[in-house]
Coordinates of C-alpha atoms and ligand atoms in Angstrom, one line a residue:
X1 CA -44.1 -55.7 75.4
X2 CA -46.6 -54.6 72.7
X3 CA -46.3 -50.9 73.6
X4 CA -42.6 -51.0 73.1
X5 CA -43.2 -51.9 69.5
X6 CA -44.7 -48.5 68.7
X7 CA -41.1 -47.5 68.1
X8 CA -41.0 -49.9 65.2
X9 CA -43.1 -47.4 63.3
X10 CA -39.8 -45.5 62.9
X11 CA -37.4 -47.0 60.4
X12 CA -33.7 -46.4 60.2
X13 CA -31.4 -46.6 57.2
X14 CA -27.8 -46.9 58.2
X15 CA -24.7 -48.7 57.0
X16 CA -21.3 -49.0 58.8
X17 CA -19.8 -48.2 55.4
X18 CA -20.8 -44.5 56.1
X19 CA -17.8 -44.5 58.5
X20 CA -15.3 -45.0 55.7
X21 CA -15.5 -41.4 54.5
X22 CA -12.6 -40.2 56.7
X23 CA -10.7 -36.9 56.9
X24 CA -6.9 -37.1 56.8
X25 CA -6.7 -34.0 59.2
X26 CA -8.8 -32.7 62.0
X27 CA -12.3 -32.0 60.6
X28 CA -15.7 -31.6 62.3
X29 CA -17.5 -33.8 59.6
X30 CA -16.0 -37.1 60.6
X31 CA -17.1 -40.7 61.3
X32 CA -17.3 -40.0 65.1
X33 CA -20.6 -38.1 64.4
X34 CA -22.5 -41.2 63.2
X35 CA -20.6 -43.5 65.5
X36 CA -21.7 -41.5 68.5
X37 CA -25.4 -41.4 67.3
X38 CA -25.5 -45.2 66.9
X39 CA -23.7 -45.7 70.1
X40 CA -26.0 -43.5 72.0
X41 CA -29.1 -45.1 70.6
X42 CA -27.6 -48.5 71.5
X43 CA -26.9 -47.5 75.1
X44 CA -30.5 -46.2 75.4
X45 CA -31.9 -49.5 74.1
X46 CA -33.5 -47.8 71.1
X47 CA -31.3 -49.2 68.3
X48 CA -32.5 -52.8 68.5
X49 CA -36.1 -51.7 68.8
X50 CA -36.1 -49.6 65.6
X51 CA -37.0 -51.1 62.2
X52 CA -33.8 -51.3 60.1
X53 CA -34.1 -51.1 56.3
X54 CA -31.2 -52.7 54.4
X55 CA -29.8 -50.6 51.5
X56 CA -30.7 -53.0 48.8
X57 CA -30.6 -50.4 46.0
X58 CA -29.0 -51.0 42.6
X59 CA -26.1 -48.5 42.3
X60 CA -27.2 -47.9 38.6
X61 CA -30.6 -46.7 39.8
X62 CA -29.0 -44.3 42.2
X63 CA -26.7 -43.0 39.5
X64 CA -29.7 -42.5 37.2
X65 CA -31.4 -40.4 39.9
X66 CA -28.1 -38.5 40.6
X67 CA -28.1 -37.5 36.9
X68 CA -31.4 -35.7 37.5
X69 CA -30.0 -33.4 40.1
X70 CA -26.3 -33.2 39.2
X71 CA -24.4 -32.5 36.0
X72 CA -22.5 -35.4 34.4
X73 CA -19.3 -33.4 34.9
X74 CA -20.0 -33.2 38.6
X75 CA -20.6 -36.9 39.0
X76 CA -17.4 -37.7 37.0
X77 CA -15.5 -35.3 39.2
X78 CA -16.7 -37.1 42.4
X79 CA -16.0 -40.5 40.8
X80 CA -12.6 -39.2 39.8
X81 CA -11.6 -38.8 43.5
X82 CA -11.8 -42.6 44.0
X83 CA -8.6 -44.0 45.4
X84 CA -7.0 -40.7 46.5
X85 CA -6.9 -38.1 49.2
X86 CA -7.5 -34.4 48.6
X87 CA -9.7 -31.4 48.9
X88 CA -12.5 -30.1 46.6
X89 CA -12.4 -26.8 48.5
X90 CA -11.0 -25.6 51.8
X91 CA -13.8 -27.3 53.7
X92 CA -14.5 -30.4 51.6
X93 CA -12.0 -33.3 51.9
X94 CA -12.1 -36.6 50.1
X95 CA -10.5 -39.9 50.8
X96 CA -10.1 -43.1 48.7
X97 CA -13.6 -44.3 49.7
X98 CA -15.5 -41.0 49.5
X99 CA -17.1 -41.5 46.1
X100 CA -18.6 -44.8 46.9
X101 CA -19.6 -43.8 50.4
X102 CA -21.4 -40.7 49.0
X103 CA -23.1 -43.0 46.4
X104 CA -24.2 -45.3 49.3
X105 CA -25.5 -42.3 51.3
X106 CA -27.6 -41.3 48.3
X107 CA -28.8 -44.9 47.9
X108 CA -29.9 -44.8 51.6
X109 CA -32.1 -41.9 50.8
X110 CA -33.5 -43.7 47.8
X111 CA -34.2 -46.7 50.0
X112 CA -36.1 -44.6 52.5
X113 CA -38.3 -43.2 49.8
X114 CA -39.2 -46.6 48.3
X115 CA -40.1 -48.0 51.7
X116 CA -42.5 -45.0 52.3
X117 CA -43.9 -45.0 48.8
X118 CA -44.7 -48.7 49.0
X119 CA -46.4 -48.0 52.3
X120 CA -44.1 -50.2 54.4
X121 CA -43.3 -47.4 56.8
X122 CA -44.2 -43.7 57.1
X123 CA -41.4 -42.4 59.2
X124 CA -37.7 -42.9 58.4
X125 CA -34.5 -41.5 59.7
X126 CA -31.6 -41.8 57.2
X127 CA -28.4 -41.8 59.3
X128 CA -26.0 -41.3 56.5
X129 CA -22.9 -39.2 55.6
X130 CA -21.4 -37.3 53.9
X131 CA -24.2 -34.8 54.1
X132 CA -25.8 -33.4 51.0
X133 CA -27.7 -30.0 51.2
X134 CA -24.7 -27.8 50.0
X135 CA -24.1 -30.0 46.9
X136 CA -25.3 -28.0 43.9
X137 CA -26.1 -29.1 40.4
X138 CA -22.5 -28.8 39.4
X139 CA -20.4 -28.6 42.6
X140 CA -19.4 -30.4 45.7
X141 CA -19.0 -28.0 48.6
X142 CA -19.5 -27.5 52.4
X143 CA -18.7 -31.2 53.2
X144 CA -21.3 -32.3 50.7
X145 CA -20.9 -34.4 47.5
X146 CA -24.2 -35.7 46.4
X147 CA -27.5 -34.0 47.4
X148 CA -29.2 -36.8 49.3
X149 CA -32.5 -34.9 49.9
X150 CA -32.7 -33.9 46.2
X151 CA -32.1 -37.5 45.1
X152 CA -34.8 -38.6 47.5
X153 CA -37.3 -36.1 46.0
X154 CA -36.6 -37.3 42.5
X155 CA -37.1 -40.9 43.5
X156 CA -40.4 -40.0 45.1
X157 CA -41.5 -38.2 41.9
X158 CA -40.6 -41.4 39.9
X159 CA -42.8 -43.4 42.3
X160 CA -45.8 -41.2 41.8
X161 CA -45.5 -38.4 44.4
X162 CA -46.8 -35.2 42.8
X163 CA -45.5 -32.6 45.3
X164 CA -42.8 -32.8 47.9
X165 CA -41.6 -30.5 50.6
X166 CA -38.0 -30.4 51.6
X167 CA -37.8 -28.7 54.9
X168 CA -34.3 -27.8 56.2
X169 CA -33.5 -26.8 59.8
X170 CA -29.8 -27.2 59.5
X171 CA -28.2 -23.9 60.7
X172 CA -26.7 -23.4 57.2
X173 CA -28.7 -22.6 54.2
X174 CA -29.1 -25.5 51.8
X175 CA -27.9 -23.7 48.8
X176 CA -27.6 -26.8 46.8
X177 CA -31.1 -28.0 47.4
X178 CA -32.5 -24.5 46.7
X179 CA -30.6 -24.3 43.4
X180 CA -31.6 -27.7 42.2
X181 CA -35.4 -27.0 42.6
X182 CA -35.3 -23.2 42.1
X183 CA -37.4 -23.3 39.0
X184 CA -39.8 -26.1 40.1
X185 CA -43.2 -25.8 41.6
X186 CA -43.5 -29.5 42.5
X187 CA -40.7 -29.5 45.1
X188 CA -41.1 -26.8 47.7
X189 CA -37.9 -25.9 49.6
X190 CA -38.4 -24.3 53.1
X191 CA -35.3 -23.4 55.1
X192 CA -34.6 -21.7 58.4
X193 CA -30.9 -20.8 58.7
X194 CA -28.5 -18.3 60.2
X195 CA -27.9 -15.4 57.9
X196 CA -25.5 -13.9 57.0
X197 CA -23.5 -17.1 57.4
X198 CA -22.0 -19.9 55.3
X199 CA -22.7 -20.3 52.3
X200 CA -24.0 -16.8 51.9
X201 CA -27.3 -17.6 50.3
X202 CA -30.9 -17.8 51.7
X203 CA -32.2 -14.3 51.8
X204 CA -36.0 -13.6 52.1
X205 CA -36.1 -12.4 48.5
X206 CA -34.7 -15.7 47.1
X207 CA -38.1 -17.1 46.3
X208 CA -37.7 -19.2 43.2
X209 CA -37.8 -18.4 39.5
X210 CA -40.1 -19.0 36.6
X211 CA -42.8 -21.5 37.5
X212 CA -40.8 -22.1 40.7
X213 CA -41.5 -18.6 41.9
X214 CA -42.9 -18.7 45.4
X215 CA -41.9 -22.3 45.9
X216 CA -38.6 -21.5 47.6
X217 CA -39.1 -20.2 51.1
X218 CA -36.2 -18.8 53.1
X219 CA -36.4 -17.6 56.6
X220 CA -33.0 -16.0 57.4
X221 CA -32.3 -15.7 61.1
X222 CA -29.9 -13.8 63.4
X223 CA -27.7 -15.9 65.7
X224 CA -28.6 -16.9 69.2
X225 CA -32.3 -17.8 68.6
X226 CA -33.7 -20.6 70.8
X227 CA -36.4 -23.2 71.0
X228 CA -39.3 -20.7 71.5
X229 CA -38.4 -18.6 68.5
X230 CA -38.0 -21.7 66.3
X231 CA -41.3 -23.1 67.5
X232 CA -43.1 -19.9 66.6
X233 CA -41.6 -19.8 63.1
X234 CA -42.5 -23.4 62.4
X235 CA -46.0 -23.0 63.8
X236 CA -46.8 -19.7 62.2
X237 CA -44.9 -19.8 58.9
X238 CA -44.0 -23.4 58.1
X239 CA -47.3 -24.9 59.1
X240 CA -49.7 -22.8 57.0
X241 CA -47.4 -23.0 54.0
X242 CA -47.1 -26.8 54.3
X243 CA -50.9 -27.2 54.8
X244 CA -51.6 -25.1 51.7
X245 CA -49.0 -26.9 49.6
X246 CA -50.4 -30.3 50.9
X247 CA -47.3 -32.5 50.0
X248 CA -47.5 -36.2 49.2
X249 CA -44.1 -36.6 51.0
X250 CA -42.0 -34.5 53.4
X251 CA -38.2 -34.8 53.4
X252 CA -36.4 -33.1 56.3
X253 CA -32.9 -32.0 55.9
X254 CA -32.2 -32.7 59.5
X255 CA -29.1 -30.8 60.6
X256 CA -28.4 -30.3 64.3
X257 CA -25.7 -27.6 64.1
X258 CA -28.2 -25.0 65.5
X259 CA -27.8 -26.9 68.8
X260 CA -26.5 -24.6 71.6
X261 CA -23.4 -26.8 72.1
X262 CA -22.4 -26.8 68.4
X263 CA -18.9 -25.5 67.7
X264 CA -19.9 -24.1 64.2
X265 CA -23.3 -22.8 64.8
X266 CA -24.1 -20.1 67.5
X267 CA -27.8 -20.8 67.8
X268 CA -29.4 -21.9 71.0
X269 CA -31.6 -24.8 70.2
X270 CA -31.8 -27.7 72.6
X271 CA -32.6 -31.3 71.8
X272 CA -36.1 -30.6 73.1
X273 CA -36.4 -27.7 70.6
X274 CA -35.4 -30.0 67.7
X275 CA -38.0 -32.5 68.9
X276 CA -40.6 -29.8 69.1
X277 CA -40.1 -28.5 65.5
X278 CA -39.9 -32.0 64.2
X279 CA -43.2 -32.7 65.8
X280 CA -44.7 -29.6 64.2
X281 CA -43.4 -30.7 60.8
X282 CA -45.0 -34.1 61.2
X283 CA -48.3 -32.7 62.6
X284 CA -48.6 -30.0 59.9
X285 CA -49.4 -32.4 57.1
X286 CA -51.0 -35.6 58.4
X287 CA -52.1 -36.6 54.9
X288 CA -48.5 -36.9 53.6
X289 CA -47.5 -40.5 52.8
X290 CA -44.5 -40.1 55.0
X291 CA -41.7 -38.1 56.6
X292 CA -38.1 -38.9 55.8
X293 CA -35.5 -37.3 58.0
X294 CA -32.0 -37.2 56.4
X295 CA -29.0 -36.3 58.5
X296 CA -27.2 -33.1 57.4
X297 CA -24.9 -31.2 59.9
X298 CA -24.4 -31.3 63.7
X299 CA -20.9 -31.2 65.1
X300 CA -21.1 -31.5 68.8
X301 CA -21.3 -35.2 69.4
X302 CA -23.4 -35.0 72.6
X303 CA -25.8 -32.4 71.3
X304 CA -26.1 -34.3 68.0
X305 CA -26.8 -37.7 69.6
X306 CA -29.2 -36.5 72.1
X307 CA -31.1 -34.5 69.5
X308 CA -31.4 -37.4 67.1
X309 CA -32.7 -39.6 70.0
X310 CA -35.3 -37.1 71.0
X311 CA -36.4 -36.6 67.4
X312 CA -36.7 -40.4 66.9
X313 CA -38.8 -40.7 70.1
X314 CA -41.0 -37.9 68.8
X315 CA -41.4 -39.5 65.4
X316 CA -42.5 -42.7 67.2
X317 CA -45.1 -40.8 69.2
X318 CA -43.3 -41.8 72.4
X319 CA -42.4 -38.3 73.3
X320 CA -44.5 -35.1 73.5
X321 CA -42.0 -32.3 73.3
X322 CA -42.7 -29.2 75.4
X323 CA -43.1 -25.8 73.8
X324 CA -40.5 -23.3 75.1
X325 CA -41.0 -19.7 75.9
X326 CA -39.8 -17.0 73.5
X327 CA -36.8 -15.1 74.8
X328 CA -35.7 -13.1 71.8
X329 CA -37.7 -10.6 69.8
X330 CA -38.4 -12.0 66.3
X331 CA -41.1 -9.4 65.3
X332 CA -39.1 -8.3 62.3
X333 CA -38.7 -11.9 61.0
X334 CA -42.4 -12.5 61.4
X335 CA -43.2 -9.2 59.7
X336 CA -40.8 -9.9 56.8
X337 CA -42.2 -13.4 56.4
X338 CA -45.8 -12.0 56.2
X339 CA -44.6 -9.7 53.5
X340 CA -42.6 -12.1 51.4
X341 CA -44.9 -15.1 51.8
X342 CA -48.2 -13.2 51.8
X343 CA -49.7 -15.4 49.1
X344 CA -49.1 -18.5 51.2
X345 CA -50.1 -16.9 54.5
X346 CA -53.4 -15.3 53.5
X347 CA -56.5 -17.2 52.5
Ligands
ZN401 ZN1 -24.9 -27.2 58.7

């Protein structure tokens, strides 16, 4: 019975209310995503064994933090959607509840940070939606309204974290997160993503600006890469950069649309591959106070649920994922990385 409790090291932040952000037409970012994850974890007997953190966050506090990463105009625009149906852009629908669900998703990220910073837990998975990494300072886009990872980073700063990594393995580039921290040297953004692809950003040479120069790290990838290639990139590029930066906190924009079954993606990662790179992220910086995984994309329900489960088992130390073989040549990506991130990758 005691050994079973090691999974209690992993905390979950979830609320049924996240299911109330609903499309009024067929759309891949819909409540079935979270529903299937929770269902799958229940069927596997994991759900009741995880530690669940209630979202007891004052909405005013979340709004204050949102004002640090979004313009007042943006927040007013999202608030203005309350009670109606519509679209912000071709991809991004809203329904009467969207504004308050998005606020609750940001609050979930805030809750995860306070639990870690108070030392109550050191690994949290935030199972929230709508996702956040495309939400820029002034715009909702790409299914995203509020940037949950960015809000989490600001909360951690407020609670004394000096430097934070946001690492993003969603297949899409987190343009919003990049933009918000582009001129900052205290929040390092590291992203692997398909390129060229939506939203069009994330080239090697987008490295930050001003004192943030060098603190945005983009590794753009061709399609069809698999577990072995991702493993190499996270071992040989992410790990040395993360070790040198030595973060107090690591926030993972955990999107699972690079899964081989994903309808939007066209990468070849398996659930084992997601578990492996998550394990690398956790092992890279053992001195960090904690690791907060925040759900971003992932649109094949089976691939999404299985990947989240394997990542949670890995976070709990109950699974040791296997390293896969490399099947595609990524010499050019490694070469370009050495060139653009030379200061990080040499001693
Ligand atoms: Zn995505």
